[in-house]
XYZ file of C-alpha atoms in Angstrom:
760
model
C 0.000 0.000 0.000
C 2.846 2.350 0.882
C 4.402 1.580 -2.512
C 1.166 2.492 -4.284
C 0.857 5.684 -2.291
C 4.435 6.640 -3.079
C 3.814 5.998 -6.765
C 0.716 8.183 -6.815
C 2.510 10.986 -5.003
C 5.387 10.830 -7.474
C 2.970 10.984 -10.403
C 1.168 13.939 -8.870
C 4.456 15.756 -8.354
C 5.406 15.140 -11.968
C 2.091 16.494 -13.189
C 2.471 19.657 -11.134
C 5.840 20.282 -12.782
C 4.305 20.340 -16.296
C 4.046 23.917 -17.674
C 0.835 25.205 -19.278
C 2.708 25.458 -22.586
C 3.767 21.842 -22.350
C 0.208 20.861 -21.682
C -1.027 22.813 -24.674
C 1.648 21.237 -26.854
C 0.368 17.856 -25.952
C -3.133 18.962 -26.924
C -2.300 20.616 -30.294
C -4.348 19.643 -33.321
C -2.812 17.686 -36.146
C -4.951 19.528 -38.686
C -3.084 21.716 -41.180
C -3.855 25.430 -40.953
C -3.103 27.682 -43.902
C -3.410 31.445 -43.378
C -3.725 33.175 -46.729
C -3.647 36.705 -48.104
C -4.045 38.172 -51.584
C -3.896 41.568 -53.286
C -2.328 43.228 -50.243
C -1.016 46.033 -52.485
C 1.447 47.330 -49.879
C -1.070 47.724 -47.049
C 1.664 46.942 -44.525
C 0.185 48.797 -41.558
C -2.932 48.308 -39.539
C -5.680 50.831 -40.290
C -8.834 51.751 -38.398
C -12.056 53.508 -39.235
C -12.724 57.178 -38.487
C -13.748 56.382 -34.935
C -10.406 54.750 -34.272
C -12.055 51.707 -32.751
C -12.626 49.243 -35.581
C -9.755 47.683 -37.510
C -10.410 47.967 -41.238
C -7.044 46.653 -42.447
C -5.210 44.090 -40.342
C -1.651 44.837 -41.483
C 1.282 42.434 -41.493
C 1.925 42.711 -37.748
C -1.648 41.561 -37.241
C -1.146 38.657 -39.645
C 1.893 37.494 -37.668
C 0.031 37.840 -34.365
C -2.813 35.754 -35.746
C -0.358 33.134 -36.956
C 1.333 32.910 -33.552
C -1.983 32.568 -31.766
C -2.964 29.683 -34.035
C 0.403 28.014 -33.496
C -0.574 27.591 -29.885
C -3.334 25.226 -30.973
C -2.031 23.652 -34.183
C 1.196 21.886 -34.950
C 1.366 23.112 -38.540
C 0.396 26.689 -39.459
C 1.467 27.963 -42.869
C 1.292 31.491 -44.293
C 0.807 31.946 -48.046
C -0.063 34.749 -50.486
C -1.921 34.648 -53.812
C -0.141 37.573 -55.491
C -0.085 41.360 -55.935
C 1.788 42.209 -52.751
C 4.685 44.312 -54.095
C 2.874 47.286 -55.577
C 0.226 49.732 -54.398
C 1.786 52.556 -52.380
C 4.993 54.487 -51.874
C 6.705 51.725 -49.898
C 6.414 49.486 -52.932
C 7.047 52.108 -55.590
C 10.142 53.589 -53.961
C 11.740 50.226 -53.196
C 10.449 48.578 -56.392
C 8.924 45.880 -54.251
C 12.067 45.089 -52.274
C 10.691 46.310 -48.926
C 7.668 44.046 -49.350
C 9.885 41.012 -49.782
C 11.681 42.022 -46.577
C 8.415 42.386 -44.669
C 7.077 39.089 -45.952
C 10.352 37.457 -44.876
C 9.850 38.930 -41.406
C 6.247 37.733 -41.328
C 7.328 34.195 -42.089
C 5.545 33.494 -45.352
C 6.008 30.022 -46.783
C 4.701 30.407 -50.367
C 3.577 33.163 -52.718
C 2.045 33.218 -56.166
C 3.240 35.732 -58.762
C 0.559 38.331 -59.464
C 0.477 40.627 -62.473
C 1.636 43.603 -60.400
C 4.772 41.816 -59.302
C 5.976 42.611 -62.847
C 5.356 46.359 -62.566
C 8.955 47.273 -61.827
C 10.390 45.279 -64.699
C 11.598 41.729 -65.095
C 15.074 42.277 -63.656
C 13.654 43.815 -60.495
C 11.164 40.975 -60.124
C 13.967 38.437 -60.293
C 15.928 40.445 -57.716
C 12.944 40.428 -55.375
C 12.433 36.712 -55.888
C 16.080 36.007 -55.014
C 15.751 38.008 -51.797
C 12.642 36.114 -50.668
C 13.047 33.401 -48.041
C 9.655 32.032 -49.052
C 9.053 30.070 -52.251
C 7.490 31.708 -55.336
C 5.186 29.427 -57.312
C 3.861 29.632 -60.881
C 3.261 26.689 -63.162
C 2.434 28.740 -66.248
C 4.877 31.670 -66.173
C 7.837 30.629 -68.294
C 10.305 31.701 -70.931
C 9.304 30.838 -74.465
C 12.682 29.199 -75.076
C 12.042 26.779 -72.223
C 14.857 27.957 -69.969
C 14.091 27.872 -66.257
C 13.280 30.951 -64.199
C 15.473 30.884 -61.103
C 13.616 30.952 -57.814
C 10.231 29.981 -59.267
C 8.725 26.509 -58.989
C 5.597 25.135 -60.588
C 4.757 23.326 -57.337
C 6.287 22.327 -54.044
C 5.491 19.381 -51.760
C 5.874 19.110 -47.979
C 4.722 16.458 -45.567
C 2.425 17.328 -42.669
C 1.285 14.728 -40.145
C 2.255 11.989 -42.560
C 0.429 13.486 -45.550
C 2.190 15.002 -48.543
C 0.610 18.319 -49.472
C 1.390 20.096 -52.737
C 1.096 23.822 -53.375
C 0.713 24.881 -57.011
C 1.087 28.443 -58.318
C -0.943 29.874 -61.212
C -0.420 33.385 -62.681
C -2.941 35.224 -64.795
C -2.257 35.460 -68.530
C -3.719 38.951 -68.225
C -0.315 39.963 -66.893
C 0.580 40.860 -70.467
C -1.890 43.745 -70.469
C -2.346 44.342 -66.747
C 1.287 45.130 -66.299
C 3.545 46.629 -68.981
C 3.559 44.590 -72.225
C 7.107 45.551 -73.174
C 8.432 43.883 -70.015
C 7.588 40.550 -71.628
C 9.244 41.365 -74.962
C 12.728 41.563 -76.353
C 14.142 44.710 -77.931
C 12.522 43.803 -81.249
C 9.055 43.549 -79.749
C 8.932 39.749 -79.741
C 7.361 38.089 -76.706
C 9.919 36.009 -74.839
C 7.693 34.998 -71.921
C 4.503 32.992 -71.851
C 1.625 32.383 -69.439
C 0.101 29.480 -71.398
C -2.343 31.991 -72.788
C -3.306 30.326 -76.063
C -6.160 28.150 -77.238
C -8.946 30.183 -75.643
C -7.964 28.871 -72.215
C -7.003 25.391 -73.307
C -3.254 25.902 -72.905
C -3.693 27.160 -69.355
C -5.996 24.283 -68.392
C -3.550 21.764 -69.855
C -0.600 23.359 -68.053
C -2.411 23.294 -64.705
C -3.554 19.698 -65.276
C -0.074 18.529 -66.162
C 1.240 20.204 -62.998
C -1.427 18.478 -60.895
C -0.479 15.161 -62.479
C 3.240 15.768 -61.852
C 2.596 16.635 -58.206
C 0.564 13.460 -57.744
C 3.310 11.462 -59.416
C 5.673 12.923 -56.786
C 3.426 11.580 -54.050
C 1.098 14.514 -53.349
C -2.079 13.404 -51.601
C -3.654 16.840 -51.211
C -3.277 19.785 -53.613
C -3.794 23.477 -52.863
C -3.523 26.017 -55.660
C -2.410 29.588 -55.054
C -3.945 31.274 -58.079
C -3.824 34.863 -59.212
C -6.704 34.534 -61.671
C -9.788 36.123 -60.135
C -13.453 35.562 -60.801
C -14.345 38.597 -62.944
C -16.185 37.515 -66.116
C -13.958 39.886 -68.056
C -10.981 37.672 -67.203
C -12.545 34.637 -68.903
C -11.360 32.101 -70.067
C -8.659 32.413 -67.396
C -10.685 32.799 -64.197
C -10.157 30.493 -61.246
C -13.579 28.982 -61.859
C -12.673 28.342 -65.513
C -9.559 26.494 -64.411
C -11.399 24.447 -61.812
C -14.125 23.489 -64.305
C -11.570 22.307 -66.853
C -9.211 20.355 -64.613
C -9.400 17.628 -61.974
C -7.387 16.839 -58.877
C -7.360 20.187 -57.086
C -8.679 20.195 -53.524
C -8.510 23.915 -52.691
C -7.989 27.108 -54.707
C -6.908 30.220 -52.783
C -7.432 32.986 -55.291
C -6.519 36.606 -55.982
C -6.562 39.224 -58.762
C -10.218 40.315 -58.825
C -10.222 41.547 -55.191
C -13.218 39.303 -54.632
C -14.308 38.523 -51.087
C -15.163 34.804 -51.009
C -15.148 33.210 -47.541
C -15.856 29.765 -48.961
C -17.432 28.498 -52.157
C -17.729 25.028 -53.610
C -16.958 24.794 -57.339
C -17.327 21.598 -59.349
C -14.322 20.389 -61.300
C -14.175 18.517 -64.610
C -14.840 15.153 -62.926
C -17.708 16.435 -60.781
C -15.675 16.690 -57.593
C -16.086 19.660 -55.276
C -13.217 22.157 -55.009
C -13.113 24.765 -52.232
C -12.575 28.312 -53.550
C -11.758 31.292 -51.320
C -10.398 34.841 -51.643
C -9.841 37.565 -49.040
C -10.585 40.781 -50.963
C -7.742 43.298 -50.873
C -5.387 45.318 -48.649
C -5.626 42.932 -45.691
C -9.212 43.845 -44.976
C -9.372 40.140 -44.126
C -7.029 37.210 -43.652
C -8.144 33.798 -44.813
C -7.974 30.749 -42.572
C -8.040 27.297 -44.121
C -8.177 24.271 -41.830
C -7.494 20.905 -43.492
C -8.220 17.581 -41.796
C -5.497 15.502 -43.361
C -7.057 12.251 -42.215
C -10.414 12.810 -43.905
C -8.987 15.105 -46.612
C -11.684 17.680 -45.864
C -11.267 21.413 -45.386
C -13.087 24.489 -44.136
C -12.250 28.116 -44.880
C -13.263 31.398 -43.283
C -12.191 35.034 -43.283
C -10.814 36.806 -40.223
C -11.703 40.509 -40.072
C -11.243 43.242 -37.476
C -8.284 41.476 -35.870
C -6.598 44.041 -33.598
C -3.631 42.301 -31.957
C -0.206 42.982 -33.443
C 3.162 41.282 -33.156
C 5.756 43.558 -31.563
C 8.745 42.159 -33.437
C 7.003 42.636 -36.781
C 5.928 46.159 -35.816
C 9.535 47.023 -35.000
C 10.819 45.564 -38.261
C 8.257 47.490 -40.288
C 9.078 50.677 -38.370
C 12.758 50.260 -39.246
C 11.885 49.849 -42.909
C 9.485 52.770 -42.853
C 12.171 55.000 -41.382
C 14.115 54.443 -44.596
C 10.929 54.778 -46.572
C 10.211 58.121 -44.900
C 13.546 59.379 -46.134
C 12.686 58.195 -49.607
C 9.437 60.144 -49.474
C 11.606 63.226 -49.313
C 13.391 62.173 -52.499
C 13.201 64.861 -55.187
C 11.685 63.380 -58.332
C 11.012 66.525 -60.393
C 10.647 70.284 -60.220
C 7.953 72.856 -60.881
C 8.557 76.437 -61.894
C 4.967 77.280 -61.005
C 2.537 76.609 -58.188
C 0.199 73.729 -58.974
C -3.123 73.945 -57.215
C -6.429 72.310 -56.447
C -7.836 75.652 -55.288
C -9.230 78.853 -56.730
C -6.747 81.436 -57.984
C -6.921 83.354 -54.696
C -6.456 80.156 -52.722
C -9.602 80.748 -50.706
C -11.368 77.484 -51.409
C -11.105 74.154 -53.198
C -11.825 74.322 -56.929
C -10.745 71.019 -58.444
C -14.185 69.461 -57.880
C -16.123 72.091 -59.804
C -13.638 73.964 -61.990
C -10.518 73.529 -64.055
C -7.168 74.003 -62.304
C -3.609 73.808 -63.558
C -2.896 70.726 -61.447
C -5.994 69.103 -62.918
C -4.655 69.871 -66.401
C -1.260 68.423 -65.494
C -2.677 65.169 -64.132
C -4.960 64.693 -67.148
C -2.119 65.513 -69.552
C 0.034 62.904 -67.825
C -2.647 60.256 -68.311
C -3.194 61.062 -71.991
C 0.442 61.491 -72.960
C 1.853 58.443 -71.222
C -0.719 56.107 -72.806
C -0.916 57.964 -76.146
C -4.680 58.377 -75.828
C -7.095 60.737 -77.549
C -8.785 61.929 -74.375
C -8.011 61.731 -70.657
C -10.285 62.148 -67.644
C -8.967 62.745 -64.117
C -11.633 62.853 -61.421
C -11.265 65.900 -59.221
C -11.783 63.870 -56.076
C -8.650 61.902 -56.869
C -6.449 65.027 -56.962
C -5.906 65.718 -53.293
C -3.051 68.141 -52.638
C -1.247 71.176 -54.018
C 2.389 71.328 -55.104
C 4.350 74.484 -54.387
C 6.827 75.878 -56.884
C 10.270 74.361 -56.427
C 11.499 70.819 -56.009
C 8.825 68.105 -56.102
C 9.292 65.170 -53.759
C 7.893 61.712 -54.086
C 5.846 62.365 -50.977
C 4.171 65.324 -52.658
C 3.267 63.207 -55.664
C 1.803 60.539 -53.372
C -0.212 63.240 -51.627
C -1.652 64.318 -54.976
C -2.615 60.733 -55.879
C -2.786 58.875 -52.554
C -5.150 56.071 -53.477
C -2.893 53.922 -55.595
C -5.310 53.892 -58.518
C -4.123 52.229 -61.697
C -4.251 53.821 -65.127
C -6.348 52.103 -67.806
C -7.381 52.892 -71.379
C -10.661 51.911 -73.030
C -12.313 52.393 -76.391
C -15.229 54.760 -75.754
C -17.784 56.350 -78.047
C -18.303 60.064 -78.403
C -21.753 59.599 -76.880
C -20.248 58.017 -73.782
C -17.778 60.875 -73.544
C -20.506 63.544 -73.515
C -22.627 61.459 -71.123
C -19.717 61.331 -68.681
C -19.208 65.093 -68.922
C -22.925 65.654 -68.330
C -22.863 63.338 -65.323
C -19.783 65.006 -63.863
C -21.253 68.502 -64.255
C -24.739 67.735 -62.990
C -24.136 69.285 -59.555
C -22.428 72.455 -60.760
C -21.797 74.872 -59.092
C -21.796 72.463 -56.146
C -18.792 70.203 -55.763
C -18.616 66.685 -57.130
C -15.741 64.257 -56.613
C -16.422 62.999 -60.114
C -15.947 66.421 -61.716
C -13.723 65.737 -64.708
C -10.431 67.448 -65.379
C -9.644 66.783 -69.032
C -6.912 66.538 -71.638
C -7.395 66.387 -75.407
C -10.860 67.859 -74.914
C -12.639 71.158 -74.297
C -16.196 71.804 -73.176
C -18.530 74.444 -71.782
C -20.918 74.168 -68.853
C -24.103 76.220 -69.148
C -25.520 76.369 -65.620
C -28.727 77.983 -66.875
C -29.704 74.565 -68.252
C -31.182 72.377 -65.533
C -29.492 68.998 -65.306
C -31.481 66.175 -66.878
C -29.213 63.411 -65.556
C -30.986 60.444 -63.971
C -29.208 58.166 -61.490
C -30.294 55.012 -59.702
C -30.568 54.433 -55.970
C -26.830 53.830 -55.788
C -26.034 57.088 -57.589
C -25.060 55.347 -60.815
C -25.737 57.022 -64.160
C -28.888 55.926 -65.995
C -29.435 58.567 -68.685
C -29.474 62.240 -69.602
C -32.169 64.045 -71.549
C -31.884 66.056 -74.725
C -31.405 69.306 -72.782
C -27.763 69.323 -71.791
C -25.766 71.750 -69.735
C -22.493 70.485 -71.227
C -22.064 71.863 -74.731
C -19.510 72.676 -77.382
C -17.539 69.511 -76.692
C -14.468 69.416 -78.903
C -11.694 66.855 -79.292
C -8.109 67.637 -80.243
C -7.376 66.465 -83.780
C -3.884 64.996 -83.774
C -3.211 65.786 -87.413
C -4.276 69.417 -87.523
C -3.648 70.304 -83.895
C -7.093 71.932 -83.837
C -10.091 71.131 -81.662
C -12.988 69.735 -83.679
C -16.556 68.867 -82.613
C -16.875 65.486 -80.950
C -18.361 62.774 -83.151
C -20.971 60.938 -81.086
C -20.657 57.805 -83.201
C -16.882 57.691 -83.349
C -14.753 55.713 -80.896
C -11.933 57.398 -79.026
C -9.061 56.119 -76.904
C -9.993 57.266 -73.408
C -7.606 56.978 -70.469
C -8.435 57.339 -66.790
C -8.028 55.291 -63.624
C -9.451 51.879 -62.832
C -11.681 53.435 -60.206
C -13.663 55.187 -62.923
C -13.297 53.049 -66.022
C -13.631 49.621 -64.434
C -15.494 50.230 -61.185
C -17.856 53.018 -62.203
C -16.492 55.345 -59.533
C -18.481 58.518 -58.891
C -21.383 56.918 -60.745
C -19.544 57.090 -64.072
C -20.505 53.574 -65.081
C -20.849 54.132 -68.823
C -17.347 52.796 -69.565
C -17.441 49.607 -67.517
C -18.278 47.337 -70.449
C -16.034 49.067 -72.968
C -13.206 47.270 -74.675
C -10.096 47.571 -72.524
C -7.047 48.586 -74.550
C -4.594 48.968 -71.655
C -5.462 47.525 -68.267
C -4.018 48.796 -64.979
C -0.716 49.718 -66.553
C 0.821 51.838 -63.802
C 0.034 53.735 -60.610
C -1.425 57.173 -61.250
C 1.294 58.712 -59.069
C 4.032 57.079 -61.117
C 2.372 58.204 -64.344
C 2.554 61.790 -63.098
C 6.253 61.445 -62.271
C 7.038 59.833 -65.607
C 5.206 62.551 -67.535
C 7.102 65.362 -65.831
C 10.406 63.571 -66.339
C 9.897 62.275 -69.858
C 7.678 64.855 -71.531
C 8.505 68.033 -69.596
C 12.232 67.380 -69.194
C 11.882 67.108 -65.452
C 10.248 70.457 -64.793
C 6.700 71.812 -64.970
C 7.030 75.107 -66.808
C 5.179 78.246 -67.817
C 2.611 76.345 -69.848
C 0.920 75.500 -66.545
C 1.419 78.900 -64.910
C -2.249 79.935 -64.943
C -3.755 78.549 -61.746
C -7.159 78.321 -63.428
C -5.820 76.148 -66.215
C -5.749 76.437 -69.991
C -9.460 77.183 -70.630
C -10.318 73.600 -71.475
C -13.401 73.959 -69.309
C -15.478 77.111 -69.555
C -18.622 78.127 -67.700
C -20.947 80.473 -69.568
C -24.691 81.155 -69.674
C -24.413 83.229 -72.897
C -26.218 86.100 -71.208
C -24.840 88.978 -73.296
C -25.926 88.011 -76.780
C -23.854 87.181 -79.815
C -21.501 88.812 -82.277
C -20.675 87.938 -85.876
C -17.168 86.744 -86.680
C -15.337 85.160 -89.620
C -17.215 87.128 -92.282
C -15.676 87.075 -95.730
C -16.858 88.525 -99.002
C -16.882 86.246 -102.006
C -14.387 87.011 -104.763
C -14.272 85.826 -108.334
C -12.133 82.817 -107.404
C -12.848 82.194 -103.684
C -15.962 81.447 -101.672
C -17.168 83.878 -99.069
C -18.828 83.355 -95.658
C -21.695 85.153 -93.965
C -20.010 84.739 -90.565
C -20.690 82.829 -87.343
C -22.812 84.121 -84.498
C -20.686 83.520 -81.385
C -21.322 84.153 -77.709
C -20.128 87.621 -76.846
C -18.759 86.309 -73.540
C -17.072 82.981 -74.247
C -16.823 82.853 -78.047
C -18.806 79.640 -78.404
C -20.364 79.326 -81.854
C -24.111 79.599 -81.374
C -25.075 79.656 -85.074
C -22.826 78.774 -87.968
C -22.757 80.976 -91.052
C -23.434 80.203 -94.696
C -20.965 79.794 -97.518
C -21.194 82.308 -100.372
C -20.279 80.986 -103.824
C -17.432 82.482 -105.818
C -18.519 84.908 -108.573
C -16.596 83.051 -111.283
C -13.514 83.865 -113.381
C -11.802 87.244 -113.165
C -12.480 89.822 -115.882
C -9.263 91.822 -116.135
C -9.094 95.220 -117.776
C -5.711 96.901 -117.639
C -4.644 94.277 -115.084
C -7.561 95.001 -112.755
C -10.584 92.696 -112.338
C -13.741 94.692 -113.031
C -15.743 92.310 -110.762
C -13.690 92.075 -107.575
C -10.859 94.574 -108.091
C -8.140 91.928 -107.874
C -4.867 92.720 -109.623
C -2.247 90.420 -111.037
C 1.149 91.765 -111.973
C 3.938 90.504 -114.161
C 7.634 90.751 -113.577
C 10.159 92.449 -115.834
C 13.272 90.263 -115.893
C 16.554 91.803 -114.787
C 18.805 90.262 -117.429
C 20.975 91.197 -120.407
C 17.883 91.728 -122.565
C 16.148 94.244 -120.369
C 17.581 97.751 -120.790
C 15.620 100.654 -119.278
C 17.980 103.610 -119.722
C 18.326 105.686 -122.900
C 20.403 108.723 -123.880
C 18.760 111.027 -126.398
C 20.352 111.133 -129.843
C 22.107 107.772 -129.524
C 21.461 104.358 -131.033
C 21.040 102.607 -127.700
C 18.476 99.794 -127.504
C 15.712 99.869 -124.915
C 13.976 96.551 -124.392
C 11.820 94.888 -121.723
C 11.853 91.114 -121.120
C 8.544 90.238 -119.442
C 7.143 86.948 -118.047
C 3.778 87.396 -119.732
C 2.138 85.543 -122.597
C 2.063 87.642 -125.796
C -1.370 86.233 -126.597
C -2.721 88.118 -123.566
C -0.957 91.407 -124.383
C -3.450 94.259 -124.824
C -1.168 97.288 -125.040
C 1.610 99.445 -123.669
C 1.397 102.743 -121.856
C 4.136 105.260 -121.334
C 3.256 107.940 -118.832
C -0.441 106.921 -119.084
C -0.448 107.275 -122.898
C -1.480 104.114 -124.744
C 0.960 103.486 -127.612
C 0.126 102.380 -131.084
C 1.281 98.791 -131.829
C 3.583 100.304 -134.438
C 5.721 101.845 -131.714
C 7.178 98.582 -130.433
C 8.006 95.087 -131.428
C 6.599 92.213 -129.413
C 7.670 88.593 -129.616
C 5.482 85.566 -128.815
C 5.891 83.462 -125.653
C 7.720 85.378 -122.977
C 7.254 88.887 -124.244
C 10.117 91.092 -125.483
C 9.157 94.709 -126.042
C 11.778 96.706 -127.950
C 11.492 100.482 -128.412
C 12.849 102.288 -131.512
C 15.267 105.185 -131.014
C 13.083 107.448 -133.203
C 10.319 107.086 -130.634
C 12.651 107.322 -127.699
C 14.060 110.605 -129.044
C 10.582 112.139 -128.745
C 10.645 111.628 -124.982
C 11.824 114.280 -122.618
C 14.735 113.663 -120.312
C 13.760 112.109 -116.967
C 11.920 109.064 -115.652
C 8.958 107.652 -117.551
C 6.478 105.075 -116.257
C 6.045 102.130 -118.608
C 3.101 99.738 -118.259
C 2.897 96.570 -120.331
C -0.715 95.486 -120.032
C -2.016 91.933 -120.372
C -5.572 90.675 -120.004
C -4.807 89.345 -116.564
C -2.071 91.587 -115.260
C 0.370 94.410 -115.776
C 4.153 94.708 -115.793
C 5.667 97.968 -114.602
C 9.059 99.489 -115.371
C 10.727 102.864 -115.142
C 12.453 104.147 -118.287
C 15.167 106.719 -117.565
C 15.994 109.098 -120.429
C 19.164 111.179 -120.299
C 19.532 114.504 -122.222
C 21.630 114.599 -125.376
C 24.310 116.613 -123.507
C 24.924 113.420 -121.449
C 26.028 111.558 -124.566
C 28.421 108.770 -123.839
C 26.736 107.699 -120.618
C 26.250 103.966 -120.216
C 22.718 102.536 -120.365
C 22.191 99.838 -117.666
C 19.384 97.487 -116.737
C 16.989 98.805 -114.074
C 13.975 96.635 -113.444
C 10.984 98.171 -111.713
C 9.423 96.298 -108.813
C 5.896 94.982 -109.267
C 3.025 97.058 -107.998
C -0.604 96.268 -107.394
C -1.936 99.603 -108.566
C -4.103 99.487 -111.708
C -3.186 101.333 -114.922
C -5.686 103.596 -116.681
C -6.038 103.783 -120.484
C -5.576 106.963 -122.511
C -6.961 107.346 -126.052
C -5.575 110.825 -126.761
C -3.931 111.954 -130.022
C -0.518 111.914 -128.349
C -0.538 108.134 -128.533
C -1.127 108.225 -132.312
C 1.585 110.818 -132.770
C 4.050 108.770 -130.713
C 3.366 105.683 -132.824
C 4.896 107.385 -135.867
C 8.245 107.477 -134.107
C 8.837 103.660 -134.127
C 10.960 102.376 -137.006
C 12.051 98.761 -136.374
C 10.813 95.455 -135.080
C 12.975 92.982 -133.124
C 12.153 89.411 -131.954
C 13.385 86.981 -129.376
C 12.359 83.537 -127.980
C 10.231 82.367 -125.067
C 11.846 82.159 -121.604
C 9.187 82.263 -118.903
C 5.479 82.079 -118.116
C 2.851 83.943 -116.185
C 3.187 84.340 -112.412
C 0.295 83.353 -110.174
C -2.167 86.094 -109.323
C -2.137 87.454 -105.772
C -5.406 88.265 -104.075
């Protein structure tokens, strides 16, 4: 009995020495727990609502705290990510994703899929980030076209948990080609050198995933979890996660990203009729997914953890250290502005960007349009949040202007959709509207006297607008002429804006959501602004943006002071005329277009002057060795004029307004040579004489200088008179007949030139 008592006492003493932790360890579950995140987009810190009480974004320190708490109850707790973690805010942009790899290392991630935004900093930077990761990147369908391996990336990986081999497979969206930067996947000649198994209308992707499943099973995998960055948006078909599940067999769980969908748990049927668990956490760590797998029964449950407030101190400290470097980078100078860029009125008294044009609004819209080579750009005023003072521009200032991390997209939109969007955005004027559109490649007028006819639904989304419109005179910049021309409602234009508007219908502007996407989520709006200033403005915003109220792309006018007529033009014989446009006396908008007046017909020249319109056309006297316009009385010097007129159109010659008889000169066909006889010349008085050679459609003028006989021996030289536009007048007096008797000889010479064009 004493032996039994001693044994019991010893056992009791041993039990009292066991720590609570040791007891818990003995009680831990053998189920596999997988914590999963997706589309974090650099949301590294915890965030709370406006009250400061409710956690809206868990942050990485919260993720680690959650993981540690679960490790108290489970032997195996993994942490995985389904892509798009490296881009989304300044910490990602400034470090090109490197800081995010560091934070994920600190958090203890095991696996990560490659999302489309992991490519945003270029292929070399992606590979650098992958090499720095202590977790394994997975993608079965991202590969080089030449078949060479991509270091640091596996199609799948297998580990054993509680005696069961579990495989993790990575799948990347083929939309990466267009939802990152296409040139990153090309060589210098524009040839694609990377592939995502994008061909065959989905078939290549399904086959690649199936072959990876089969390979994992051949390696002993008994349970397969896919980390897919595919999404569930119908627009991503045929590459959605549900498409892949429906066309493959052998997957047990798909943890998805890309579409920012919030899916706690959904059962999707695969090709063989088996049920596959699908889950996704949304975006920016608004939730963390928790998957619990019973490896004995091969069953799993998933749920989303939200509002988790606890944070891991070590992770907080590590992030703080990184952010101290990041804070310095925010002060990095990225550009310069010679002018103040504002969201306010010119006097700075109140905000203007939500109901009026500003120079910062122009700059942001210009950046969108220029960087994507679009026809038109829209920048919503509510997305332009801060001013930039003249001087150096820091990265932090750019982030303050565009703090939301919106992505730039381009769609193919009709002219009708363009004017509908402008009408929607101006419906509240003069009240503010976050959807008020700053524009590039476009001008328009708001007439507040017209009551808005916009209809919206219960969610504030655009339904329609009536025929009475307050937005008018919408014009689009013509790239060829450089002029603004009226918008064509039936034409399609390349429109660029952010994903918030074009894809999500932000501010109720839902008219573009089903449009063909030409460029999808190419770059952060903040980075687009930096690139535009650097690349297109040579690093400095200059005087072109000096006016705080912008470049008059948006005008506001009620046309209260009547109209005035402009652009009038009388018709001539050869050119049409115009009655003139009636334009607003205040803003210059064309209210009524004028009418075209037909041309009167051909000119009717008399003495080189059109009797219908008064137009004159003059001929040139050549300055050459034929033309001689000086004569000394009593000599045998030759005076001749070489003229570029057609002899067939010659009507006569005047000297000092006296019309000469044809017997007083010799004329030669073709280019006209007029030669005067000395007998006639000797009848002239010493001095300068005006000579007019008159054709049916113009007149040549010359000055003939006659020297007195006492100046005998002087040298006659060529002196060609300049053309004039003044008409000649005929003279039928007897002096002309008398002068004709003085000509004695006729000379001839060949054709050398033709008629000059008439000048109106």
